[in-house]
Amino acid sequence: MLVKRLPGCDLWGSLPCDPWSKWQSVNVVRYGKSFAKKLKKRQDLSRVLLKHFFEVAEIVLSQGGHIAFEWPKGAKGCLLPELLAFMKRHKLFMAECHGCFFGMQSSKGRPMFKPWHIATSSYRLAANLDKCRCQPEKGFHHDHAKGNETPKTAFYPEAMSQTISECCFYPDAVFSRPVM
């Protein structure tokens, strides 16, 4: 395994969240048993991928690296017992950040609200990302990640990627504000 040859490397995990979307409950009612059966297979595959993340994460942590795992806030997968147990066992820090803070926009060019939850072994990463939340003024409205807008939210805005990278690759730097 490559990470065994890279002591001190960091690991970022982000699995497809659609099998765990709250909307899947609506889809099960709408499309019935055949949809529920397909959804169960997708959730089972997601659990296999999560198990593989845990295996690699254990190696990274044992060699002095940091790990982070992200799913959108509200994804039912965030409540999986195996994920919660992993987070508790490793005493991971939690952060929430919002896509609009990093410049995420809808197809109409308006700020798009997309909340992410990140569990990480890096206090520094968690502290910086947790500061990256939208604090709208009274009367401000976002577009939300739904319908045709949802697929583009599968990718992080460049500013978010930059913040993550700088927190990981400049360990001696101290940031008094989110890195952007």
CSV table of C-alpha atoms in Angstrom, one decimal:
chain,number,residue,atom,x,y,z
A,1,MET,CA,0.0,0.0,0.0
A,2,LEU,CA,1.4,3.4,-1.0
A,3,VAL,CA,0.7,5.2,2.3
A,4,LYS,CA,3.0,2.7,4.0
A,5,ARG,CA,5.9,4.1,2.0
A,6,LEU,CA,4.9,7.7,2.8
A,7,PRO,CA,5.1,8.2,6.6
A,8,GLY,CA,3.5,11.4,7.7
A,9,CYS,CA,1.3,11.8,4.7
A,10,ASP,CA,-2.3,13.1,5.1
A,11,LEU,CA,-5.5,11.5,3.9
A,12,TRP,CA,-8.7,13.2,2.8
A,13,GLY,CA,-11.9,11.1,2.4
A,14,SER,CA,-15.0,12.1,0.7
A,15,LEU,CA,-17.4,9.5,-0.6
A,16,PRO,CA,-20.5,10.0,-2.8
A,17,CYS,CA,-23.2,11.2,-0.4
A,18,ASP,CA,-26.2,10.6,-2.6
A,19,PRO,CA,-27.0,7.1,-1.1
A,20,TRP,CA,-27.4,8.9,2.2
A,21,SER,CA,-29.3,12.0,1.2
A,22,LYS,CA,-32.4,12.8,3.1
A,23,TRP,CA,-34.2,12.9,-0.3
A,24,GLN,CA,-33.8,9.1,-0.6
A,25,SER,CA,-36.6,8.6,1.9
A,26,VAL,CA,-38.9,10.5,-0.5
A,27,ASN,CA,-37.6,8.5,-3.4
A,28,VAL,CA,-38.3,5.2,-1.6
A,29,VAL,CA,-41.9,6.2,-1.1
A,30,ARG,CA,-42.2,7.6,-4.6
A,31,TYR,CA,-40.6,4.7,-6.5
A,32,GLY,CA,-41.2,1.7,-4.2
A,33,LYS,CA,-39.5,-1.5,-3.4
A,34,SER,CA,-37.4,-1.8,-6.5
A,35,PHE,CA,-35.9,1.6,-5.8
A,36,ALA,CA,-35.4,0.7,-2.1
A,37,LYS,CA,-33.5,-2.5,-3.1
A,38,LYS,CA,-31.2,-0.5,-5.4
A,39,LEU,CA,-30.6,2.1,-2.8
A,40,LYS,CA,-29.7,-0.6,-0.2
A,41,LYS,CA,-27.1,-1.9,-2.7
A,42,ARG,CA,-25.6,1.6,-3.1
A,43,GLN,CA,-25.6,2.1,0.7
A,44,ASP,CA,-23.8,-1.3,1.1
A,45,LEU,CA,-21.2,-0.3,-1.4
A,46,SER,CA,-20.8,3.0,0.4
A,47,ARG,CA,-20.1,1.1,3.6
A,48,VAL,CA,-17.5,-1.0,1.9
A,49,LEU,CA,-15.8,2.2,0.6
A,50,LEU,CA,-16.0,3.7,4.1
A,51,LYS,CA,-14.4,0.5,5.5
A,52,HIS,CA,-11.5,0.9,3.1
A,53,PHE,CA,-11.1,4.5,4.1
A,54,PHE,CA,-10.8,3.4,7.7
A,55,GLU,CA,-8.2,0.8,6.8
A,56,VAL,CA,-6.0,3.4,5.1
A,57,ALA,CA,-6.7,6.0,7.7
A,58,GLU,CA,-5.5,3.7,10.5
A,59,ILE,CA,-2.1,3.4,8.7
A,60,VAL,CA,-1.9,7.2,8.1
A,61,LEU,CA,-2.6,7.9,11.7
A,62,SER,CA,-0.1,5.3,13.0
A,63,GLN,CA,2.6,6.9,10.9
A,64,GLY,CA,2.0,10.4,12.2
A,65,GLY,CA,-0.2,11.8,9.4
A,66,HIS,CA,-3.6,13.4,9.7
A,67,ILE,CA,-6.9,12.3,8.3
A,68,ALA,CA,-10.1,14.1,7.4
A,69,PHE,CA,-13.4,12.9,6.2
A,70,GLU,CA,-16.2,15.0,4.7
A,71,TRP,CA,-19.8,14.5,4.0
A,72,PRO,CA,-22.5,17.2,3.6
A,73,LYS,CA,-24.2,18.3,6.8
A,74,GLY,CA,-27.4,16.3,7.2
A,75,ALA,CA,-26.3,13.3,5.2
A,76,LYS,CA,-27.7,10.2,6.9
A,77,GLY,CA,-24.4,8.5,6.4
A,78,CYS,CA,-22.9,10.8,9.1
A,79,LEU,CA,-24.9,8.8,11.6
A,80,LEU,CA,-23.5,5.4,10.6
A,81,PRO,CA,-22.5,3.6,13.8
A,82,GLU,CA,-19.1,2.5,12.3
A,83,LEU,CA,-18.3,6.1,11.3
A,84,LEU,CA,-19.3,7.5,14.8
A,85,ALA,CA,-17.2,4.8,16.5
A,86,PHE,CA,-14.2,5.6,14.3
A,87,MET,CA,-14.6,9.3,15.1
A,88,LYS,CA,-14.9,8.6,18.8
A,89,ARG,CA,-12.0,6.2,18.9
A,90,HIS,CA,-9.6,8.7,17.3
A,91,LYS,CA,-11.1,11.7,19.0
A,92,LEU,CA,-11.6,13.6,15.8
A,93,PHE,CA,-12.3,17.3,15.7
A,94,MET,CA,-15.5,18.4,13.9
A,95,ALA,CA,-15.8,21.4,11.6
A,96,GLU,CA,-18.6,22.9,9.5
A,97,CYS,CA,-17.9,25.1,6.6
A,98,HIS,CA,-20.2,26.6,3.9
A,99,GLY,CA,-19.8,26.6,0.1
A,100,CYS,CA,-21.0,30.2,-0.2
A,101,PHE,CA,-18.1,31.4,2.0
A,102,PHE,CA,-15.7,30.0,-0.6
A,103,GLY,CA,-17.5,31.6,-3.5
A,104,MET,CA,-19.8,28.7,-4.6
A,105,GLN,CA,-22.5,30.0,-6.8
A,106,SER,CA,-25.6,28.7,-8.4
A,107,SER,CA,-26.1,28.7,-12.2
A,108,LYS,CA,-27.9,32.0,-11.7
A,109,GLY,CA,-24.7,33.5,-10.2
A,110,ARG,CA,-26.0,33.8,-6.7
A,111,PRO,CA,-24.2,32.5,-3.6
A,112,MET,CA,-25.1,28.9,-3.0
A,113,PHE,CA,-25.4,27.5,0.5
A,114,LYS,CA,-23.8,24.1,0.8
A,115,PRO,CA,-22.9,23.0,4.4
A,116,TRP,CA,-20.1,20.4,4.8
A,117,HIS,CA,-19.1,18.5,8.0
A,118,ILE,CA,-15.5,17.6,8.3
A,119,ALA,CA,-14.2,15.2,10.9
A,120,THR,CA,-10.4,15.4,11.2
A,121,SER,CA,-7.4,14.5,13.4
A,122,SER,CA,-6.0,18.0,12.7
A,123,TYR,CA,-7.1,20.6,15.2
A,124,ARG,CA,-5.6,23.2,13.0
A,125,LEU,CA,-7.6,22.2,9.9
A,126,ALA,CA,-10.8,21.9,11.9
A,127,ALA,CA,-10.3,25.3,13.6
A,128,ASN,CA,-9.6,27.0,10.2
A,129,LEU,CA,-12.5,25.4,8.3
A,130,ASP,CA,-14.9,26.0,11.2
A,131,LYS,CA,-14.4,29.7,10.7
A,132,CYS,CA,-15.5,29.4,7.1
A,133,ARG,CA,-19.2,29.8,7.6
A,134,CYS,CA,-21.6,32.2,5.9
A,135,GLN,CA,-22.9,34.9,8.3
A,136,PRO,CA,-25.5,36.6,6.1
A,137,GLU,CA,-26.9,40.0,6.8
A,138,LYS,CA,-30.6,40.2,7.6
A,139,GLY,CA,-32.7,39.8,4.4
A,140,PHE,CA,-29.9,38.0,2.5
A,141,HIS,CA,-31.0,34.9,0.6
A,142,HIS,CA,-29.0,32.0,-0.8
A,143,ASP,CA,-29.7,29.6,-3.5
A,144,HIS,CA,-29.6,26.1,-2.2
A,145,ALA,CA,-28.0,22.9,-3.5
A,146,LYS,CA,-31.0,21.1,-4.9
A,147,GLY,CA,-32.4,19.8,-8.1
A,148,ASN,CA,-30.2,20.6,-11.1
A,149,GLU,CA,-27.8,22.6,-8.9
A,150,THR,CA,-26.8,19.6,-6.8
A,151,PRO,CA,-24.3,17.9,-9.1
A,152,LYS,CA,-21.9,20.9,-9.2
A,153,THR,CA,-21.7,20.8,-5.4
A,154,ALA,CA,-19.9,17.5,-5.6
A,155,PHE,CA,-16.7,19.5,-6.2
A,156,TYR,CA,-15.1,21.9,-3.8
A,157,PRO,CA,-14.6,25.5,-4.7
A,158,GLU,CA,-11.0,26.4,-5.4
A,159,ALA,CA,-10.8,28.6,-2.3
A,160,MET,CA,-11.9,25.7,-0.1
A,161,SER,CA,-9.3,23.4,-1.7
A,162,GLN,CA,-6.6,26.0,-1.2
A,163,THR,CA,-7.6,26.4,2.5
A,164,ILE,CA,-7.4,22.7,3.0
A,165,SER,CA,-4.1,22.4,1.2
A,166,GLU,CA,-2.5,25.3,3.1
A,167,CYS,CA,-3.6,24.0,6.4
A,168,CYS,CA,-2.1,20.6,5.6
A,169,PHE,CA,1.1,21.6,3.8
A,170,TYR,CA,2.2,24.5,6.0
A,171,PRO,CA,2.1,22.9,9.5
A,172,ASP,CA,4.3,25.6,11.1
A,173,ALA,CA,2.1,28.5,10.0
A,174,VAL,CA,-0.4,30.0,12.4
A,175,PHE,CA,-3.5,31.5,10.9
A,176,SER,CA,-5.5,34.0,12.8
A,177,ARG,CA,-8.2,33.8,10.2
A,178,PRO,CA,-9.3,31.2,7.6
A,179,VAL,CA,-6.7,30.6,5.0
A,180,MET,CA,-7.9,31.9,1.6
